Amino acid sequence: MHKIQLGSIIEIELADSQFAYGCKFDSIIVGIYKIISSNKLQISDIILNQISVYIAIDNSYLKKRPFKIIGKINLLNDEIYPPDLAWYAEWLPEDSLKRSTIRNKKGKTEYTNKEYYISLVKKGLVMNVFNRPEYLSLWLIDNLNNWPNYEIPLE
């Protein structure tokens, strides 16, 4: 099996037969464009959209081909790194806020101050982890068009 290249554009067929699209960043991050379409799109149309959600998917998961790779764009210099992303668990918001841990642009986990952490969460710049492709598909249907859509816990 070959390594999934940086800049690979991934087509995600959703449970309702629509499509979402992502771009492979650094070693494990896929950025999901803020678009859900009932028709398959061309890369030139996809990249006109903003990346809205970041998910962690390792190469072994991608190699199983739960998603279709439809092409590649060239990422240059700092473009290969997603922004700082908060490690935020929606089911443990108080614990997430207490830890205030982020994954920085270079892929390292670090602790940060609560103000910066909250600013990332408010923007939706969080690391989402999905173990099974169907979970991602259902989550995108419910959340992509109105992300971020949760309240941040008060201390």
mmCIF file of C-alpha atoms in Angstrom:
data_model
loop_
_atom_site.group_PDB
_atom_site.id
_atom_site.type_symbol
_atom_site.label_atom_id
_atom_site.label_comp_id
_atom_site.label_asym_id
_atom_site.label_seq_id
_atom_site.Cartn_x
_atom_site.Cartn_y
_atom_site.Cartn_z
ATOM 1 C CA MET A 1 0.000 0.000 0.000
ATOM 2 C CA HIS A 2 1.178 3.507 -0.703
ATOM 3 C CA LYS A 3 1.191 6.561 1.533
ATOM 4 C CA ILE A 4 -1.620 9.051 1.006
ATOM 5 C CA GLN A 5 0.044 12.198 -0.296
ATOM 6 C CA LEU A 6 -0.252 15.658 1.190
ATOM 7 C CA GLY A 7 -2.772 17.707 -0.716
ATOM 8 C CA SER A 8 -4.872 14.691 -1.707
ATOM 9 C CA ILE A 9 -8.502 15.708 -2.179
ATOM 10 C CA ILE A 10 -10.871 13.170 -0.649
ATOM 11 C CA GLU A 11 -14.513 12.649 -1.577
ATOM 12 C CA ILE A 12 -16.702 11.459 1.293
ATOM 13 C CA GLU A 13 -20.012 9.887 0.342
ATOM 14 C CA LEU A 14 -22.496 10.723 3.063
ATOM 15 C CA ALA A 15 -25.251 8.465 4.369
ATOM 16 C CA ASP A 16 -27.864 10.561 2.552
ATOM 17 C CA SER A 17 -26.093 10.091 -0.837
ATOM 18 C CA GLN A 18 -24.640 13.605 -0.814
ATOM 19 C CA PHE A 19 -20.903 14.350 -0.900
ATOM 20 C CA ALA A 20 -18.457 16.194 1.336
ATOM 21 C CA TYR A 21 -14.809 16.859 0.499
ATOM 22 C CA GLY A 22 -11.543 17.074 2.386
ATOM 23 C CA CYS A 23 -7.856 17.774 1.887
ATOM 24 C CA LYS A 24 -5.020 15.742 3.487
ATOM 25 C CA PHE A 25 -2.652 17.839 5.603
ATOM 26 C CA ASP A 26 0.538 16.763 7.395
ATOM 27 C CA SER A 27 0.671 13.244 8.810
ATOM 28 C CA ILE A 28 -2.867 12.659 10.124
ATOM 29 C CA ILE A 29 -5.069 15.696 9.520
ATOM 30 C CA VAL A 30 -7.813 16.020 6.929
ATOM 31 C CA GLY A 31 -9.486 19.410 6.582
ATOM 32 C CA ILE A 32 -13.134 19.181 5.533
ATOM 33 C CA TYR A 33 -14.374 21.895 3.193
ATOM 34 C CA LYS A 34 -17.599 23.641 4.180
ATOM 35 C CA ILE A 35 -19.637 22.169 1.364
ATOM 36 C CA ILE A 36 -22.146 19.373 1.041
ATOM 37 C CA SER A 37 -23.292 18.676 -2.484
ATOM 38 C CA SER A 38 -25.871 16.380 -4.023
ATOM 39 C CA ASN A 39 -23.620 16.171 -7.112
ATOM 40 C CA LYS A 40 -19.981 15.143 -7.387
ATOM 41 C CA LEU A 41 -17.774 18.221 -7.730
ATOM 42 C CA GLN A 42 -14.564 19.011 -9.566
ATOM 43 C CA ILE A 43 -11.475 19.951 -7.538
ATOM 44 C CA SER A 44 -11.551 23.473 -8.970
ATOM 45 C CA ASP A 45 -15.028 23.951 -7.436
ATOM 46 C CA ILE A 46 -14.130 22.296 -4.141
ATOM 47 C CA ILE A 47 -11.100 24.425 -3.305
ATOM 48 C CA LEU A 48 -13.115 27.635 -3.694
ATOM 49 C CA ASN A 49 -14.698 26.720 -0.345
ATOM 50 C CA GLN A 50 -13.289 27.299 3.105
ATOM 51 C CA ILE A 51 -12.010 24.466 5.306
ATOM 52 C CA SER A 52 -14.432 24.264 8.205
ATOM 53 C CA VAL A 53 -13.643 21.117 10.189
ATOM 54 C CA TYR A 54 -10.401 19.268 10.918
ATOM 55 C CA ILE A 55 -10.351 15.556 11.637
ATOM 56 C CA ALA A 56 -7.626 13.129 12.621
ATOM 57 C CA ILE A 57 -7.361 10.117 10.336
ATOM 58 C CA ASP A 58 -4.141 8.137 10.116
ATOM 59 C CA ASN A 59 -2.748 6.720 6.876
ATOM 60 C CA SER A 60 -3.705 3.137 7.739
ATOM 61 C CA TYR A 61 -7.349 4.264 7.970
ATOM 62 C CA LEU A 62 -7.135 6.167 4.679
ATOM 63 C CA LYS A 63 -5.439 3.216 2.972
ATOM 64 C CA LYS A 64 -8.545 1.124 3.636
ATOM 65 C CA ARG A 65 -10.179 3.501 1.133
ATOM 66 C CA PRO A 66 -13.385 4.354 2.965
ATOM 67 C CA PHE A 67 -13.198 7.567 0.931
ATOM 68 C CA LYS A 68 -12.331 8.133 -2.676
ATOM 69 C CA ILE A 69 -9.215 10.157 -3.522
ATOM 70 C CA ILE A 70 -10.213 12.265 -6.518
ATOM 71 C CA GLY A 71 -7.014 14.223 -7.080
ATOM 72 C CA LYS A 72 -4.343 16.360 -5.503
ATOM 73 C CA ILE A 73 -3.500 20.005 -5.009
ATOM 74 C CA ASN A 74 -0.032 21.350 -4.323
ATOM 75 C CA LEU A 75 0.415 22.551 -0.763
ATOM 76 C CA LEU A 76 3.355 24.913 -0.333
ATOM 77 C CA ASN A 77 5.489 25.676 2.738
ATOM 78 C CA ASP A 78 3.215 26.423 5.704
ATOM 79 C CA GLU A 79 0.116 25.283 3.814
ATOM 80 C CA ILE A 80 0.952 21.664 4.655
ATOM 81 C CA TYR A 81 0.168 22.363 8.300
ATOM 82 C CA PRO A 82 -3.337 22.968 9.616
ATOM 83 C CA PRO A 83 -3.751 25.792 12.165
ATOM 84 C CA ASP A 84 -3.480 25.271 15.909
ATOM 85 C CA LEU A 85 -6.333 22.934 16.887
ATOM 86 C CA ALA A 86 -7.883 22.493 20.340
ATOM 87 C CA TRP A 87 -8.189 18.968 21.694
ATOM 88 C CA TYR A 88 -11.860 19.268 22.546
ATOM 89 C CA ALA A 89 -14.164 16.402 23.467
ATOM 90 C CA GLU A 90 -17.801 17.451 23.108
ATOM 91 C CA TRP A 91 -18.795 14.774 25.620
ATOM 92 C CA LEU A 92 -16.258 16.087 28.227
ATOM 93 C CA PRO A 93 -16.294 19.869 27.760
ATOM 94 C CA GLU A 94 -15.303 20.801 31.321
ATOM 95 C CA ASP A 95 -12.345 18.419 31.258
ATOM 96 C CA SER A 96 -11.291 19.701 27.840
ATOM 97 C CA LEU A 97 -11.354 23.291 29.071
ATOM 98 C CA LYS A 98 -9.475 22.375 32.246
ATOM 99 C CA ARG A 99 -6.669 20.767 30.211
ATOM 100 C CA SER A 100 -6.568 23.514 27.537
ATOM 101 C CA THR A 101 -4.445 21.307 25.294
ATOM 102 C CA ILE A 102 -3.884 22.061 21.626
ATOM 103 C CA ARG A 103 -2.193 20.448 18.657
ATOM 104 C CA ASN A 104 0.056 23.167 17.280
ATOM 105 C CA LYS A 105 0.848 23.818 13.605
ATOM 106 C CA LYS A 106 3.869 21.539 13.755
ATOM 107 C CA GLY A 107 1.838 18.610 15.082
ATOM 108 C CA LYS A 108 2.995 18.766 18.694
ATOM 109 C CA THR A 109 0.649 18.679 21.668
ATOM 110 C CA GLU A 110 1.062 21.580 24.070
ATOM 111 C CA TYR A 111 -0.778 23.264 26.914
ATOM 112 C CA THR A 112 -1.981 26.809 26.410
ATOM 113 C CA ASN A 113 -3.824 29.464 28.368
ATOM 114 C CA LYS A 114 -7.602 29.173 28.618
ATOM 115 C CA GLU A 115 -8.259 32.370 26.669
ATOM 116 C CA TYR A 116 -6.405 31.131 23.592
ATOM 117 C CA TYR A 117 -7.915 27.663 23.953
ATOM 118 C CA ILE A 118 -11.456 29.097 24.136
ATOM 119 C CA SER A 119 -10.774 31.302 21.096
ATOM 120 C CA LEU A 120 -9.878 28.193 19.060
ATOM 121 C CA VAL A 121 -12.968 26.313 20.248
ATOM 122 C CA LYS A 122 -15.259 29.278 19.469
ATOM 123 C CA LYS A 123 -13.899 29.329 15.902
ATOM 124 C CA GLY A 124 -14.468 25.578 15.556
ATOM 125 C CA LEU A 125 -10.710 24.942 15.327
ATOM 126 C CA VAL A 126 -10.855 21.668 17.204
ATOM 127 C CA MET A 127 -9.430 18.235 16.521
ATOM 128 C CA ASN A 128 -12.250 15.821 15.733
ATOM 129 C CA VAL A 129 -11.519 12.107 15.904
ATOM 130 C CA PHE A 130 -13.680 9.461 14.230
ATOM 131 C CA ASN A 131 -12.932 5.746 14.498
ATOM 132 C CA ARG A 132 -15.382 4.642 11.823
ATOM 133 C CA PRO A 133 -16.257 6.262 8.500
ATOM 134 C CA GLU A 134 -19.995 6.071 9.115
ATOM 135 C CA TYR A 135 -19.643 8.196 12.258
ATOM 136 C CA LEU A 136 -17.910 10.909 10.274
ATOM 137 C CA SER A 137 -20.553 10.765 7.548
ATOM 138 C CA LEU A 138 -23.433 11.161 10.006
ATOM 139 C CA TRP A 139 -21.640 13.890 11.960
ATOM 140 C CA LEU A 140 -20.991 15.896 8.777
ATOM 141 C CA ILE A 141 -24.662 15.698 7.751
ATOM 142 C CA ASP A 142 -25.744 16.996 11.169
ATOM 143 C CA ASN A 143 -23.020 19.587 11.808
ATOM 144 C CA LEU A 144 -21.017 20.821 8.813
ATOM 145 C CA ASN A 145 -23.355 23.589 7.688
ATOM 146 C CA ASN A 146 -23.697 25.095 11.163
ATOM 147 C CA TRP A 147 -20.262 24.404 12.669
ATOM 148 C CA PRO A 148 -19.329 25.321 15.389
ATOM 149 C CA ASN A 149 -22.676 24.647 17.018
ATOM 150 C CA TYR A 150 -22.057 24.029 20.702
ATOM 151 C CA GLU A 151 -21.694 26.045 23.857
ATOM 152 C CA ILE A 152 -18.416 26.396 25.672
ATOM 153 C CA PRO A 153 -18.673 25.441 29.352
ATOM 154 C CA LEU A 154 -18.188 28.139 31.949
ATOM 155 C CA GLU A 155 -15.531 27.546 34.534
#
